[in-house]
Coordinates of N, CA and C in Angstrom, one line a residue:
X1 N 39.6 -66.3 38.4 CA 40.6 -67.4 38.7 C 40.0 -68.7 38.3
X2 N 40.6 -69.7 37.6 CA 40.1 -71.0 37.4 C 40.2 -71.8 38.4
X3 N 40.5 -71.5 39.6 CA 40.6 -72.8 40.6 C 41.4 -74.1 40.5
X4 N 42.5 -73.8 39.5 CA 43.0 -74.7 39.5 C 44.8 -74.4 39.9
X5 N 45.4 -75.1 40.8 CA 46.6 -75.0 41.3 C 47.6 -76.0 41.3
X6 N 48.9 -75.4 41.1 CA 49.9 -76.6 40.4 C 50.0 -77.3 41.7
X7 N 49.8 -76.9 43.2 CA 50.3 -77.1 44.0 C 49.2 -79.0 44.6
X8 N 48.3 -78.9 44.0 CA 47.6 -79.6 44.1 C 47.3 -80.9 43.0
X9 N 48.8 -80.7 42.1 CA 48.9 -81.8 40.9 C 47.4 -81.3 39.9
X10 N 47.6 -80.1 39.3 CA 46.6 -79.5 38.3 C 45.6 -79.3 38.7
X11 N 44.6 -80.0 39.6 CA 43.7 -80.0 40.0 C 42.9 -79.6 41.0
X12 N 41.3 -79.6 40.1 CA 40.7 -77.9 41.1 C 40.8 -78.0 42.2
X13 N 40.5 -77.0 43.2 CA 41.0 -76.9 44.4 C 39.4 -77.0 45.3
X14 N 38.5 -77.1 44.4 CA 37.1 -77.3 44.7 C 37.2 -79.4 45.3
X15 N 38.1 -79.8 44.6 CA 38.3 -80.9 44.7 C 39.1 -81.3 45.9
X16 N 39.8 -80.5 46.9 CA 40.7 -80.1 48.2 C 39.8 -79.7 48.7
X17 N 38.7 -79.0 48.6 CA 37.9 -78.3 49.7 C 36.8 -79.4 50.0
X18 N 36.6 -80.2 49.2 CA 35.2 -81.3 49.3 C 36.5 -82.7 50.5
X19 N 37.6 -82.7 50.2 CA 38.5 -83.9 51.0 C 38.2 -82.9 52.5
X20 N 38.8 -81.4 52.7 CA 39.0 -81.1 53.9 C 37.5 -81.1 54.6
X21 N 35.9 -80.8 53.5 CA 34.9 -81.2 54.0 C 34.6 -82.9 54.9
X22 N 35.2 -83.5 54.5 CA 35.2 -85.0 54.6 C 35.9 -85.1 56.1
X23 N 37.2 -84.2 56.6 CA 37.8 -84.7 57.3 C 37.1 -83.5 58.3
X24 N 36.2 -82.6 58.7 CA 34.9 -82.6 59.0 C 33.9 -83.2 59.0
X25 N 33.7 -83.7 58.6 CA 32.5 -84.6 58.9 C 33.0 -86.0 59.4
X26 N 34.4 -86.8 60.0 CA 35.1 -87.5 60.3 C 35.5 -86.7 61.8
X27 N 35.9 -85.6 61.9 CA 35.6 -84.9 63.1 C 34.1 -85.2 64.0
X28 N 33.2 -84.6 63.1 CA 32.1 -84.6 64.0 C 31.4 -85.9 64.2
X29 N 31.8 -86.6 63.3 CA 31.7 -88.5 63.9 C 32.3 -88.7 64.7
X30 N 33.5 -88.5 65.3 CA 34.2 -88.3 66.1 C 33.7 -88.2 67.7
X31 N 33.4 -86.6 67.8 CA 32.5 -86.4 68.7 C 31.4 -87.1 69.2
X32 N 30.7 -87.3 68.2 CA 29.3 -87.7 68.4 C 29.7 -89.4 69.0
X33 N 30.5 -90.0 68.6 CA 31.1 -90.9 69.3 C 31.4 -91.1 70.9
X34 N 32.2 -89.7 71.1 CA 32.5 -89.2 72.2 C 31.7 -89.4 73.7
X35 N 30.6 -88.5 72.9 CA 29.2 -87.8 73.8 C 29.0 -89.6 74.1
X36 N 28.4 -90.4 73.0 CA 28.1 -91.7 73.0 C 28.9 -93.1 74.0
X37 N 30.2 -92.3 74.1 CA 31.1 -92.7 75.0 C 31.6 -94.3 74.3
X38 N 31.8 -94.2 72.7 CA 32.3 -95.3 72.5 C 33.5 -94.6 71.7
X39 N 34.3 -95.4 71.4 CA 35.8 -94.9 71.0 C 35.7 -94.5 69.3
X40 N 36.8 -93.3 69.5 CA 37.1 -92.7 67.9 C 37.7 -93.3 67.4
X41 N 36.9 -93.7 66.0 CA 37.5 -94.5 65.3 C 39.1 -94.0 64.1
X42 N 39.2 -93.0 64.2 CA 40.2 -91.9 63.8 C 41.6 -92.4 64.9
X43 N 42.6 -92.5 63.8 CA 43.7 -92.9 64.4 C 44.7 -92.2 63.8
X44 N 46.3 -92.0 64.3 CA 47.3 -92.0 64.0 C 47.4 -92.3 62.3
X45 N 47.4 -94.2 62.3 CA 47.3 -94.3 61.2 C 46.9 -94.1 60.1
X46 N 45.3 -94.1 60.5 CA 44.5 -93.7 59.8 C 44.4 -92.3 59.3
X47 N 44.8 -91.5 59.7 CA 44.8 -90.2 59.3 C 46.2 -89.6 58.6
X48 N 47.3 -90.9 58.4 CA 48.5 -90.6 57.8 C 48.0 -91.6 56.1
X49 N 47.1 -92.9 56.7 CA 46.8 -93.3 55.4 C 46.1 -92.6 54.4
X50 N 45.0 -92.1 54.9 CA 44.7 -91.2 54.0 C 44.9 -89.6 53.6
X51 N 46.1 -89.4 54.5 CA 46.9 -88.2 53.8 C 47.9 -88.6 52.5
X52 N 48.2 -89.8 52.6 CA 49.2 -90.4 51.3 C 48.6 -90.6 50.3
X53 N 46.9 -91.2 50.6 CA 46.4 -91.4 49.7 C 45.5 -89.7 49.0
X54 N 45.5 -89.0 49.9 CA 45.5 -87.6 48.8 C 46.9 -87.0 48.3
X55 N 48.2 -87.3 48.9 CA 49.1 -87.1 48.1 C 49.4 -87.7 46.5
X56 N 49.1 -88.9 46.9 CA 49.1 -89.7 45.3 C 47.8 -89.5 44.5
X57 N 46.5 -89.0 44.9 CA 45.6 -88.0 44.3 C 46.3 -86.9 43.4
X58 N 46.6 -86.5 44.1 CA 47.2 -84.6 44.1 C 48.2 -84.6 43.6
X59 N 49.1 -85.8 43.0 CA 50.2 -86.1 42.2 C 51.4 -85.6 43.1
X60 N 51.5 -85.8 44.7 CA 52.8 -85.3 44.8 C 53.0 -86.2 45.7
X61 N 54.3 -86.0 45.9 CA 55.6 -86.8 46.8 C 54.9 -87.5 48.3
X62 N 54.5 -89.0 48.1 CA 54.1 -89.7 49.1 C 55.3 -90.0 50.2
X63 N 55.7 -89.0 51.7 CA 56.6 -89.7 52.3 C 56.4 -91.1 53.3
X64 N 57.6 -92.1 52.9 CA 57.4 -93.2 53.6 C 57.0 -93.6 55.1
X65 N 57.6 -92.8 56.0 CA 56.5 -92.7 57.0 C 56.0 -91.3 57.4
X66 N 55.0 -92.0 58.8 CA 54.5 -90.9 59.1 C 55.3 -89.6 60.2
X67 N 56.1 -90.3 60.8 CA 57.4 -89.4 61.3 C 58.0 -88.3 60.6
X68 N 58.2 -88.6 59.5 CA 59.0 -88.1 58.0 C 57.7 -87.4 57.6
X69 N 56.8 -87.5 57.4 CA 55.5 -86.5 56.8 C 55.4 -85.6 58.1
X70 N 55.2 -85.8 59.2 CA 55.4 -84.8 60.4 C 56.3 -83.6 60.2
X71 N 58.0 -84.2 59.7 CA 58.9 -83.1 59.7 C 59.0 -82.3 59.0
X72 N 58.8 -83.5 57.5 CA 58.6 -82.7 56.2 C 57.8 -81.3 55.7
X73 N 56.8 -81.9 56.1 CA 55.4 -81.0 55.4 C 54.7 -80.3 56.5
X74 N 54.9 -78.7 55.7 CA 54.2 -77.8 56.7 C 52.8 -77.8 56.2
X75 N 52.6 -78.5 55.2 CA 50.9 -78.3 55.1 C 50.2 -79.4 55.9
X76 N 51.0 -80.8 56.3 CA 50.5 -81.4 57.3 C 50.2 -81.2 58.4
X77 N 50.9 -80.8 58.4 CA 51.7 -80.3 60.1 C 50.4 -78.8 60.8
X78 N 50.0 -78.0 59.1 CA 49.2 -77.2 59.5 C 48.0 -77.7 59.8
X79 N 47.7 -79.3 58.9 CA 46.3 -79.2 59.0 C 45.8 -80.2 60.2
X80 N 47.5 -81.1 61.0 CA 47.2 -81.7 62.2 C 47.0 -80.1 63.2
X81 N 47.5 -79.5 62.8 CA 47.2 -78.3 64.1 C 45.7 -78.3 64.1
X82 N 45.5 -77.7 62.5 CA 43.7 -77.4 62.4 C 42.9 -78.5 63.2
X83 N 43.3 -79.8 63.4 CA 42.8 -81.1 63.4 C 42.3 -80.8 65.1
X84 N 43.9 -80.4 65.7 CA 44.2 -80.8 67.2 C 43.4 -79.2 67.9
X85 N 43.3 -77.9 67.1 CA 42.5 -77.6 67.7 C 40.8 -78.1 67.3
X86 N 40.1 -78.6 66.7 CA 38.9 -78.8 66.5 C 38.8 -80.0 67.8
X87 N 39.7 -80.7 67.8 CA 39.6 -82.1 69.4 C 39.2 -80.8 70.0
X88 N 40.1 -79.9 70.4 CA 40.0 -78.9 71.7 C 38.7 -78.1 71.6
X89 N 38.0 -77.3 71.2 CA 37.1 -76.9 70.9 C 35.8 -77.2 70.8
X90 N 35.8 -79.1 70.4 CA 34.7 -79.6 70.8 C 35.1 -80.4 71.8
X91 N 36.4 -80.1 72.6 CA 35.8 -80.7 73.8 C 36.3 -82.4 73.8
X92 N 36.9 -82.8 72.7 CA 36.8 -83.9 73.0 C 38.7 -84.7 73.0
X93 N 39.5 -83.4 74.4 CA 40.6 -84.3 74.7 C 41.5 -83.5 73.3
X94 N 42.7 -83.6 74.1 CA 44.1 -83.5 73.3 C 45.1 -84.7 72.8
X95 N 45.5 -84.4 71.7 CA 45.8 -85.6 70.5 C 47.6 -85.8 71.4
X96 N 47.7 -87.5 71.6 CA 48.7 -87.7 72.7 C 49.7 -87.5 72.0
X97 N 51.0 -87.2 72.8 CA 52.5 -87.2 72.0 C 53.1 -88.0 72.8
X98 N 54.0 -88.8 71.8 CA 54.1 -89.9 71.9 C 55.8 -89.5 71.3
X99 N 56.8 -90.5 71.7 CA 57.9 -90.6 71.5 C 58.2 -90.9 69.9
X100 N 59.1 -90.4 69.1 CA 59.3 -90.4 67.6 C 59.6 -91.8 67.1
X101 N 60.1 -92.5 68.0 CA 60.2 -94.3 67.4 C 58.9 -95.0 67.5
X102 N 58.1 -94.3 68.2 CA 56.8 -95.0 68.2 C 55.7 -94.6 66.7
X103 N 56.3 -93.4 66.1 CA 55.5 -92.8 64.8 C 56.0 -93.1 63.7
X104 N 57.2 -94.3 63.6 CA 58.0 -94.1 62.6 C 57.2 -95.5 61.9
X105 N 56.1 -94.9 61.2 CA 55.5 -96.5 60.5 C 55.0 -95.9 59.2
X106 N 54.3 -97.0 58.5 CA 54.3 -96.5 56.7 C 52.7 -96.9 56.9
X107 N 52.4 -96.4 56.1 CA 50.7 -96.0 55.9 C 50.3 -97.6 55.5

């Protein structure tokens, strides 16, 4: 297989696996923060800005907010799961839910 997928705007998927490496190693800054007891720098926003900005990487459909990327997209939606169990796992607190007019913002 050439590692390459349409689903990812032609491009290899070695190239998806080095971003999801990233957002691991933004986890475990995270933590290490934690333990340190000073605050995560990983937000809401921040983690819808640079989901848009691998959308327009990956050549596909940037939605205008982050509410609308929540509903839309099951590959977000899978990889906030992946996200919210790694908080749980290391221990460090469950990611708050919050009312849908409060998520309704653009990257």
């Amino acid at each position: 297989s050439s590692g390459i997928n349409a689903e990812y705007g032609g491009k290899d998927h070695k190239d998806f696996e080095r971003e999801v490496e990233y957002f691991e190693y933004k986890l475990e800054m995270a933590k290490r923060a934690e333990k340190t007891e000073r605050p995560s720098l990983l937000s809401k926003k921040c983690l819808f800005a640079r989901y848009a900005r691998l959308c327009e990487a990956y050549k596909m459909e940037v939605p205008q907010t982050y509410f609308l990327a929540k509903s839309l997209s099951s590959g977000y939606n899978g990889a906030k799961m992946v996200v919210k169990n790694a908080f749980k796992s290391a221990e460090l607190g469950t990611w708050p839910v919050k009312p849908a007019n409060t998520e309704n913002f653009a990257s």
